[in-house]
Amino acid sequence: MTINREKTLEFKEVMFYLDLSTDFLKKKALVKSLKSFIEGNDKADKGSTYGFVIFRKGKEVFSIYDKEAPFLLEKIEDIWEEREEGASYFENGLYETLAHVFKRSRTNPKINRIIVLSDTPSTQSEDYHTALYNLVLKAKNFSTFIDIIRIGEDKFYEDDVKLKVITSETFGGTLYCNDSKQFSNYLNSLIRSKSEFNMIQSEASKILDDEHIFYEKLATDLISLSPDDKINCILCEQEICPICEAFSDEVHKCYNCNAPYHSCCATEYSIVNNIGLPYIFRCPQCSAILKLDKDFVDMILEEKSESKT
């Protein structure tokens, strides 16, 4: 099944994964460069929010998301001396960041900009990288773009190929900064407006059979109406379904915004406006990911196919 491209997104979150376990880049230079990047990004896109992920000593993850820039910079200043040193948890940090993307995308889709700052190759097993790669393939279907800046004096690193595969899959890039004084220039070169991301047209992505469960778990079933809810379907704006004209077609609603739907209307809408599976779609009112009965949708699709023959 082919993933349909999402509609133009109006908001963007920039998330920094600080995989920095050496002293090659000093705190002062990091914070100054982040501030410069944020100022440039805010000029390109007003209303962007920010987040960051870092590992404390003992492999304890610390993360904040969807915050204003001053709060982000203040937290980085506060936690810097507590960071893990001498080891990279590259895969774990991206797991954490992508988990946030998937969770937030269920109800509030945005352009997800992930910028990884890494100064040490990961020593995690190949299984970790394979699991991460599979998540990255799913994340790019939720407007996720990953860039990586590898910071350090070496010309080559043992994980170069892995980094480039991840960034190329998400329409990002891998940069190499071997002079800490030039770091700000590298970071600022990544400033992009949301219109540039919305213009990126990827080739159609396929949802494999073994990935259906992942998307089904992201979605939520329509729920029963409460006594005070509106009963006119949001799609046809009528109380009785105009497709089947049956009183038995009960109206159900979106769990997030209470938008009401007839089963027939929701099915017709989802067949055309789905996220890659014909029975999973975004609520046109609030963008929550909703799920219909697969067997019912398959039956409607079969009837449509038979009517054409």
mmCIF file of N, CA and C in Angstrom, residues 195-299:
data_model
loop_
_atom_site.group_PDB
_atom_site.id
_atom_site.type_symbol
_atom_site.label_atom_id
_atom_site.label_comp_id
_atom_site.label_asym_id
_atom_site.label_seq_id
_atom_site.Cartn_x
_atom_site.Cartn_y
_atom_site.Cartn_z
ATOM 1 N N SER A 195 8.392 25.956 4.293
ATOM 2 C CA SER A 195 7.940 25.857 2.903
ATOM 3 C C SER A 195 8.882 24.986 2.085
ATOM 4 N N GLU A 196 10.182 25.031 2.405
ATOM 5 C CA GLU A 196 11.140 24.175 1.704
ATOM 6 C C GLU A 196 10.882 22.711 2.003
ATOM 7 N N PHE A 197 10.547 22.400 3.259
ATOM 8 C CA PHE A 197 10.263 21.007 3.614
ATOM 9 C C PHE A 197 8.958 20.542 2.981
ATOM 10 N N ASN A 198 7.961 21.426 2.949
ATOM 11 C CA ASN A 198 6.685 21.046 2.351
ATOM 12 C C ASN A 198 6.808 20.816 0.851
ATOM 13 N N MET A 199 7.820 21.425 0.235
ATOM 14 C CA MET A 199 8.012 21.266 -1.205
ATOM 15 C C MET A 199 8.721 19.967 -1.552
ATOM 16 N N ILE A 200 9.357 19.352 -0.562
ATOM 17 C CA ILE A 200 10.080 18.110 -0.841
ATOM 18 C C ILE A 200 9.083 17.022 -1.216
ATOM 19 N N GLN A 201 9.253 16.481 -2.380
ATOM 20 C CA GLN A 201 8.378 15.408 -2.839
ATOM 21 C C GLN A 201 9.197 14.136 -2.944
ATOM 22 N N SER A 202 8.930 13.206 -2.055
ATOM 23 C CA SER A 202 9.650 11.939 -2.102
ATOM 24 C C SER A 202 8.930 10.983 -3.037
ATOM 25 N N GLU A 203 9.652 9.989 -3.483
ATOM 26 C CA GLU A 203 8.993 8.942 -4.244
ATOM 27 C C GLU A 203 8.076 8.171 -3.299
ATOM 28 N N ALA A 204 7.037 7.585 -3.857
ATOM 29 C CA ALA A 204 6.034 6.916 -3.031
ATOM 30 C C ALA A 204 6.663 5.847 -2.147
ATOM 31 N N SER A 205 6.269 5.834 -0.879
ATOM 32 C CA SER A 205 6.753 4.831 0.061
ATOM 33 C C SER A 205 5.697 3.742 0.210
ATOM 34 N N LYS A 206 6.155 2.544 0.460
ATOM 35 C CA LYS A 206 5.253 1.411 0.590
ATOM 36 C C LYS A 206 5.158 0.967 2.045
ATOM 37 N N ILE A 207 3.943 0.651 2.474
ATOM 38 C CA ILE A 207 3.760 0.023 3.779
ATOM 39 C C ILE A 207 3.763 -1.482 3.557
ATOM 40 N N LEU A 208 4.723 -2.150 4.145
ATOM 41 C CA LEU A 208 4.823 -3.592 4.005
ATOM 42 C C LEU A 208 3.785 -4.282 4.887
ATOM 43 N N ASP A 209 3.476 -5.515 4.545
ATOM 44 C CA ASP A 209 2.459 -6.255 5.300
ATOM 45 C C ASP A 209 2.795 -6.341 6.785
ATOM 46 N N ASP A 210 4.085 -6.526 7.093
ATOM 47 C CA ASP A 210 4.457 -6.682 8.504
ATOM 48 C C ASP A 210 4.515 -5.353 9.250
ATOM 49 N N GLU A 211 4.211 -4.242 8.560
ATOM 50 C CA GLU A 211 4.183 -2.931 9.207
ATOM 51 C C GLU A 211 2.761 -2.473 9.537
ATOM 52 N N HIS A 212 1.754 -3.224 9.102
ATOM 53 C CA HIS A 212 0.369 -2.805 9.325
ATOM 54 C C HIS A 212 0.069 -2.607 10.805
ATOM 55 N N ILE A 213 0.576 -3.508 11.634
ATOM 56 C CA ILE A 213 0.291 -3.431 13.069
ATOM 57 C C ILE A 213 0.816 -2.125 13.658
ATOM 58 N N PHE A 214 1.988 -1.675 13.205
ATOM 59 C CA PHE A 214 2.568 -0.418 13.702
ATOM 60 C C PHE A 214 1.602 0.740 13.471
ATOM 61 N N TYR A 215 1.067 0.856 12.256
ATOM 62 C CA TYR A 215 0.168 1.960 11.937
ATOM 63 C C TYR A 215 -1.186 1.792 12.627
ATOM 64 N N GLU A 216 -1.629 0.556 12.788
ATOM 65 C CA GLU A 216 -2.891 0.323 13.491
ATOM 66 C C GLU A 216 -2.799 0.747 14.952
ATOM 67 N N LYS A 217 -1.631 0.546 15.555
ATOM 68 C CA LYS A 217 -1.458 0.939 16.955
ATOM 69 C C LYS A 217 -1.375 2.455 17.113
ATOM 70 N N LEU A 218 -0.956 3.155 16.069
ATOM 71 C CA LEU A 218 -0.941 4.621 16.129
ATOM 72 C C LEU A 218 -2.353 5.193 16.071
ATOM 73 N N ALA A 219 -3.251 4.455 15.444
ATOM 74 C CA ALA A 219 -4.610 4.949 15.217
ATOM 75 C C ALA A 219 -5.542 4.574 16.368
ATOM 76 N N THR A 220 -6.666 5.298 16.443
ATOM 77 C CA THR A 220 -7.671 5.059 17.484
ATOM 78 C C THR A 220 -9.039 4.890 16.835
ATOM 79 N N ASP A 221 -9.814 3.929 17.323
ATOM 80 C CA ASP A 221 -11.167 3.701 16.800
ATOM 81 C C ASP A 221 -12.070 4.901 17.080
ATOM 82 N N LEU A 222 -13.057 5.094 16.210
ATOM 83 C CA LEU A 222 -14.123 6.042 16.519
ATOM 84 C C LEU A 222 -14.895 5.531 17.736
ATOM 85 N N ILE A 223 -15.406 6.443 18.529
ATOM 86 C CA ILE A 223 -16.087 6.054 19.765
ATOM 87 C C ILE A 223 -17.549 6.493 19.732
ATOM 88 N N SER A 224 -18.323 5.982 20.661
ATOM 89 C CA SER A 224 -19.756 6.297 20.722
ATOM 90 C C SER A 224 -19.983 7.740 21.156
ATOM 91 N N LEU A 225 -21.100 8.290 20.707
ATOM 92 C CA LEU A 225 -21.454 9.657 21.081
ATOM 93 C C LEU A 225 -21.899 9.729 22.537
ATOM 94 N N SER A 226 -21.698 10.896 23.125
ATOM 95 C CA SER A 226 -22.254 11.200 24.440
ATOM 96 C C SER A 226 -23.608 11.878 24.235
ATOM 97 N N PRO A 227 -24.444 11.931 25.257
ATOM 98 C CA PRO A 227 -25.788 12.511 25.101
ATOM 99 C C PRO A 227 -25.791 13.938 24.553
ATOM 100 N N ASP A 228 -24.780 14.720 24.871
ATOM 101 C CA ASP A 228 -24.772 16.126 24.458
ATOM 102 C C ASP A 228 -24.045 16.368 23.137
ATOM 103 N N ASP A 229 -23.550 15.323 22.489
ATOM 104 C CA ASP A 229 -22.786 15.499 21.251
ATOM 105 C C ASP A 229 -23.686 15.821 20.065
ATOM 106 N N LYS A 230 -23.111 16.510 19.089
ATOM 107 C CA LYS A 230 -23.811 16.755 17.832
ATOM 108 C C LYS A 230 -23.974 15.435 17.089
ATOM 109 N N ILE A 231 -25.080 15.296 16.354
ATOM 110 C CA ILE A 231 -25.335 14.036 15.651
ATOM 111 C C ILE A 231 -25.242 14.178 14.137
ATOM 112 N N ASN A 232 -25.015 15.388 13.645
ATOM 113 C CA ASN A 232 -24.841 15.581 12.210
ATOM 114 C C ASN A 232 -23.403 15.260 11.821
ATOM 115 N N CYS A 233 -23.247 14.363 10.877
ATOM 116 C CA CYS A 233 -21.925 13.928 10.415
ATOM 117 C C CYS A 233 -21.118 15.113 9.904
ATOM 118 N N ILE A 234 -19.846 15.177 10.272
ATOM 119 C CA ILE A 234 -18.989 16.288 9.866
ATOM 120 C C ILE A 234 -18.744 16.301 8.359
ATOM 121 N N LEU A 235 -18.888 15.140 7.714
ATOM 122 C CA LEU A 235 -18.588 15.036 6.286
ATOM 123 C C LEU A 235 -19.798 15.344 5.407
ATOM 124 N N CYS A 236 -20.958 14.761 5.735
ATOM 125 C CA CYS A 236 -22.155 15.006 4.917
ATOM 126 C C CYS A 236 -23.057 16.082 5.506
ATOM 127 N N GLU A 237 -22.801 16.435 6.772
ATOM 128 C CA GLU A 237 -23.557 17.458 7.491
ATOM 129 C C GLU A 237 -25.032 17.084 7.655
ATOM 130 N N GLN A 238 -25.315 15.790 7.658
ATOM 131 C CA GLN A 238 -26.692 15.324 7.821
ATOM 132 C C GLN A 238 -26.776 14.336 8.978
ATOM 133 N N GLU A 239 -28.009 14.187 9.496
ATOM 134 C CA GLU A 239 -28.215 13.248 10.595
ATOM 135 C C GLU A 239 -28.294 11.817 10.088
ATOM 136 N N ILE A 240 -28.991 11.617 8.950
ATOM 137 C CA ILE A 240 -29.108 10.291 8.347
ATOM 138 C C ILE A 240 -28.108 10.176 7.207
ATOM 139 N N CYS A 241 -27.417 9.070 7.156
ATOM 140 C CA CYS A 241 -26.380 8.877 6.142
ATOM 141 C C CYS A 241 -26.978 8.934 4.736
ATOM 142 N N PRO A 242 -26.500 9.820 3.855
ATOM 143 C CA PRO A 242 -27.047 9.930 2.496
ATOM 144 C C PRO A 242 -26.584 8.801 1.574
ATOM 145 N N ILE A 243 -25.607 8.014 2.024
ATOM 146 C CA ILE A 243 -25.084 6.929 1.186
ATOM 147 C C ILE A 243 -25.945 5.682 1.320
ATOM 148 N N CYS A 244 -26.162 5.239 2.562
ATOM 149 C CA CYS A 244 -26.970 4.027 2.781
ATOM 150 C C CYS A 244 -28.410 4.353 3.165
ATOM 151 N N GLU A 245 -28.665 5.604 3.582
ATOM 152 C CA GLU A 245 -29.992 6.073 3.993
ATOM 153 C C GLU A 245 -30.604 5.189 5.072
ATOM 154 N N ALA A 246 -29.747 4.657 5.919
ATOM 155 C CA ALA A 246 -30.220 3.741 6.960
ATOM 156 C C ALA A 246 -30.067 4.368 8.337
ATOM 157 N N PHE A 247 -31.133 4.264 9.136
ATOM 158 C CA PHE A 247 -31.055 4.744 10.513
ATOM 159 C C PHE A 247 -30.064 3.913 11.323
ATOM 160 N N SER A 248 -29.791 2.693 10.837
ATOM 161 C CA SER A 248 -28.878 1.801 11.558
ATOM 162 C C SER A 248 -27.421 2.241 11.451
ATOM 163 N N ASP A 249 -27.128 3.149 10.518
ATOM 164 C CA ASP A 249 -25.753 3.660 10.397
ATOM 165 C C ASP A 249 -25.539 4.688 11.504
ATOM 166 N N GLU A 250 -25.177 4.201 12.664
ATOM 167 C CA GLU A 250 -25.013 5.073 13.819
ATOM 168 C C GLU A 250 -23.820 6.011 13.647
ATOM 169 N N VAL A 251 -23.979 7.182 14.217
ATOM 170 C CA VAL A 251 -22.890 8.159 14.184
ATOM 171 C C VAL A 251 -21.923 7.875 15.330
ATOM 172 N N HIS A 252 -20.628 7.840 15.005
ATOM 173 C CA HIS A 252 -19.581 7.746 16.016
ATOM 174 C C HIS A 252 -18.688 8.977 15.887
ATOM 175 N N LYS A 253 -17.798 9.158 16.845
ATOM 176 C CA LYS A 253 -17.047 10.409 16.857
ATOM 177 C C LYS A 253 -15.551 10.192 17.055
ATOM 178 N N CYS A 254 -14.806 11.227 16.711
ATOM 179 C CA CYS A 254 -13.364 11.270 16.967
ATOM 180 C C CYS A 254 -13.142 11.421 18.472
ATOM 181 N N TYR A 255 -12.258 10.620 19.015
ATOM 182 C CA TYR A 255 -11.982 10.669 20.455
ATOM 183 C C TYR A 255 -11.334 11.977 20.884
ATOM 184 N N ASN A 256 -10.715 12.675 19.934
ATOM 185 C CA ASN A 256 -9.909 13.845 20.279
ATOM 186 C C ASN A 256 -10.692 15.156 20.204
ATOM 187 N N CYS A 257 -11.567 15.285 19.198
ATOM 188 C CA CYS A 257 -12.270 16.568 19.010
ATOM 189 C C CYS A 257 -13.787 16.416 18.952
ATOM 190 N N ASN A 258 -14.278 15.183 19.064
ATOM 191 C CA ASN A 258 -15.722 14.890 19.063
ATOM 192 C C ASN A 258 -16.395 15.070 17.709
ATOM 193 N N ALA A 259 -15.631 15.185 16.633
ATOM 194 C CA ALA A 259 -16.235 15.299 15.303
ATOM 195 C C ALA A 259 -17.008 14.020 14.979
ATOM 196 N N PRO A 260 -18.308 14.139 14.601
ATOM 197 C CA PRO A 260 -19.136 12.950 14.351
ATOM 198 C C PRO A 260 -19.018 12.439 12.909
ATOM 199 N N TYR A 261 -19.142 11.125 12.749
ATOM 200 C CA TYR A 261 -19.021 10.488 11.433
ATOM 201 C C TYR A 261 -20.046 9.368 11.270
ATOM 202 N N HIS A 262 -20.673 9.293 10.084
ATOM 203 C CA HIS A 262 -21.357 8.073 9.678
ATOM 204 C C HIS A 262 -20.296 7.069 9.240
ATOM 205 N N SER A 263 -20.567 5.788 9.418
ATOM 206 C CA SER A 263 -19.616 4.759 8.977
ATOM 207 C C SER A 263 -19.371 4.845 7.477
ATOM 208 N N CYS A 264 -20.436 5.000 6.701
ATOM 209 C CA CYS A 264 -20.297 5.070 5.243
ATOM 210 C C CYS A 264 -19.494 6.296 4.817
ATOM 211 N N CYS A 265 -19.818 7.437 5.412
ATOM 212 C CA CYS A 265 -19.124 8.677 5.047
ATOM 213 C C CYS A 265 -17.643 8.603 5.412
ATOM 214 N N ALA A 266 -17.373 8.101 6.616
ATOM 215 C CA ALA A 266 -15.985 7.977 7.051
ATOM 216 C C ALA A 266 -15.217 7.026 6.147
ATOM 217 N N THR A 267 -15.869 5.949 5.728
ATOM 218 C CA THR A 267 -15.215 4.980 4.847
ATOM 219 C C THR A 267 -14.890 5.599 3.498
ATOM 220 N N GLU A 268 -15.845 6.284 2.909
ATOM 221 C CA GLU A 268 -15.604 6.934 1.616
ATOM 222 C C GLU A 268 -14.473 7.955 1.728
ATOM 223 N N TYR A 269 -14.469 8.689 2.819
ATOM 224 C CA TYR A 269 -13.414 9.688 3.024
ATOM 225 C C TYR A 269 -12.058 9.017 3.191
ATOM 226 N N SER A 270 -12.005 7.959 3.996
ATOM 227 C CA SER A 270 -10.742 7.296 4.303
ATOM 228 C C SER A 270 -10.147 6.606 3.083
ATOM 229 N N ILE A 271 -10.991 6.080 2.219
ATOM 230 C CA ILE A 271 -10.497 5.417 1.010
ATOM 231 C C ILE A 271 -9.701 6.391 0.150
ATOM 232 N N VAL A 272 -10.117 7.640 0.153
ATOM 233 C CA VAL A 272 -9.448 8.657 -0.675
ATOM 234 C C VAL A 272 -8.370 9.411 0.101
ATOM 235 N N ASN A 273 -8.588 9.609 1.397
ATOM 236 C CA ASN A 273 -7.703 10.465 2.207
ATOM 237 C C ASN A 273 -7.079 9.685 3.361
ATOM 238 N N ASN A 274 -6.414 8.589 3.047
ATOM 239 C CA ASN A 274 -5.815 7.775 4.109
ATOM 240 C C ASN A 274 -4.329 8.064 4.255
ATOM 241 N N ILE A 275 -3.697 7.472 5.276
ATOM 242 C CA ILE A 275 -2.266 7.685 5.503
ATOM 243 C C ILE A 275 -1.420 6.544 4.945
ATOM 244 N N GLY A 276 -2.045 5.698 4.123
ATOM 245 C CA GLY A 276 -1.304 4.591 3.532
ATOM 246 C C GLY A 276 -2.044 3.280 3.600
ATOM 247 N N LEU A 277 -3.004 3.176 4.514
ATOM 248 C CA LEU A 277 -3.909 2.030 4.611
ATOM 249 C C LEU A 277 -5.326 2.576 4.485
ATOM 250 N N PRO A 278 -6.181 1.970 3.678
ATOM 251 C CA PRO A 278 -7.483 2.582 3.370
ATOM 252 C C PRO A 278 -8.415 2.739 4.554
ATOM 253 N N TYR A 279 -8.131 2.074 5.656
ATOM 254 C CA TYR A 279 -9.006 2.160 6.831
ATOM 255 C C TYR A 279 -8.411 3.026 7.941
ATOM 256 N N ILE A 280 -7.317 3.733 7.654
ATOM 257 C CA ILE A 280 -6.697 4.624 8.643
ATOM 258 C C ILE A 280 -6.546 6.013 8.025
ATOM 259 N N PHE A 281 -7.079 7.032 8.695
ATOM 260 C CA PHE A 281 -7.071 8.386 8.141
ATOM 261 C C PHE A 281 -6.924 9.415 9.256
ATOM 262 N N ARG A 282 -6.638 10.630 8.866
ATOM 263 C CA ARG A 282 -6.572 11.733 9.830
ATOM 264 C C ARG A 282 -7.910 12.462 9.870
ATOM 265 N N CYS A 283 -8.358 12.758 11.061
ATOM 266 C CA CYS A 283 -9.586 13.536 11.232
ATOM 267 C C CYS A 283 -9.412 14.884 10.540
ATOM 268 N N PRO A 284 -10.311 15.257 9.615
ATOM 269 C CA PRO A 284 -10.162 16.537 8.914
ATOM 270 C C PRO A 284 -10.335 17.751 9.820
ATOM 271 N N GLN A 285 -10.874 17.533 11.017
ATOM 272 C CA GLN A 285 -11.061 18.659 11.940
ATOM 273 C C GLN A 285 -9.869 18.871 12.865
ATOM 274 N N CYS A 286 -9.270 17.789 13.387
ATOM 275 C CA CYS A 286 -8.188 17.960 14.369
ATOM 276 C C CYS A 286 -6.899 17.229 14.005
ATOM 277 N N SER A 287 -6.920 16.434 12.945
ATOM 278 C CA SER A 287 -5.751 15.689 12.446
ATOM 279 C C SER A 287 -5.380 14.461 13.275
ATOM 280 N N ALA A 288 -6.212 14.067 14.220
ATOM 281 C CA ALA A 288 -5.948 12.823 14.949
ATOM 282 C C ALA A 288 -6.013 11.644 13.982
ATOM 283 N N ILE A 289 -5.174 10.625 14.229
ATOM 284 C CA ILE A 289 -5.175 9.435 13.379
ATOM 285 C C ILE A 289 -6.278 8.492 13.851
ATOM 286 N N LEU A 290 -7.220 8.210 12.960
ATOM 287 C CA LEU A 290 -8.393 7.409 13.295
ATOM 288 C C LEU A 290 -8.412 6.108 12.495
ATOM 289 N N LYS A 291 -9.110 5.125 13.039
ATOM 290 C CA LYS A 291 -9.130 3.794 12.431
ATOM 291 C C LYS A 291 -10.566 3.309 12.283
ATOM 292 N N LEU A 292 -10.869 2.747 11.109
ATOM 293 C CA LEU A 292 -12.177 2.165 10.841
ATOM 294 C C LEU A 292 -12.082 0.643 10.862
ATOM 295 N N ASP A 293 -13.230 -0.006 10.820
ATOM 296 C CA ASP A 293 -13.250 -1.464 10.770
ATOM 297 C C ASP A 293 -12.695 -1.925 9.420
ATOM 298 N N LYS A 294 -11.607 -2.658 9.457
ATOM 299 C CA LYS A 294 -10.919 -3.064 8.228
ATOM 300 C C LYS A 294 -11.818 -3.922 7.339
ATOM 301 N N ASP A 295 -12.549 -4.838 7.925
ATOM 302 C CA ASP A 295 -13.399 -5.727 7.136
ATOM 303 C C ASP A 295 -14.484 -4.942 6.400
ATOM 304 N N PHE A 296 -15.053 -3.928 7.072
ATOM 305 C CA PHE A 296 -16.090 -3.118 6.431
ATOM 306 C C PHE A 296 -15.514 -2.332 5.258
ATOM 307 N N VAL A 297 -14.344 -1.737 5.461
ATOM 308 C CA VAL A 297 -13.710 -0.963 4.389
ATOM 309 C C VAL A 297 -13.343 -1.881 3.225
ATOM 310 N N ASP A 298 -12.815 -3.058 3.529
ATOM 311 C CA ASP A 298 -12.474 -4.014 2.466
ATOM 312 C C ASP A 298 -13.715 -4.413 1.669
ATOM 313 N N MET A 299 -14.852 -4.565 2.362
ATOM 314 C CA MET A 299 -16.099 -4.920 1.683
ATOM 315 C C MET A 299 -16.523 -3.816 0.717
#
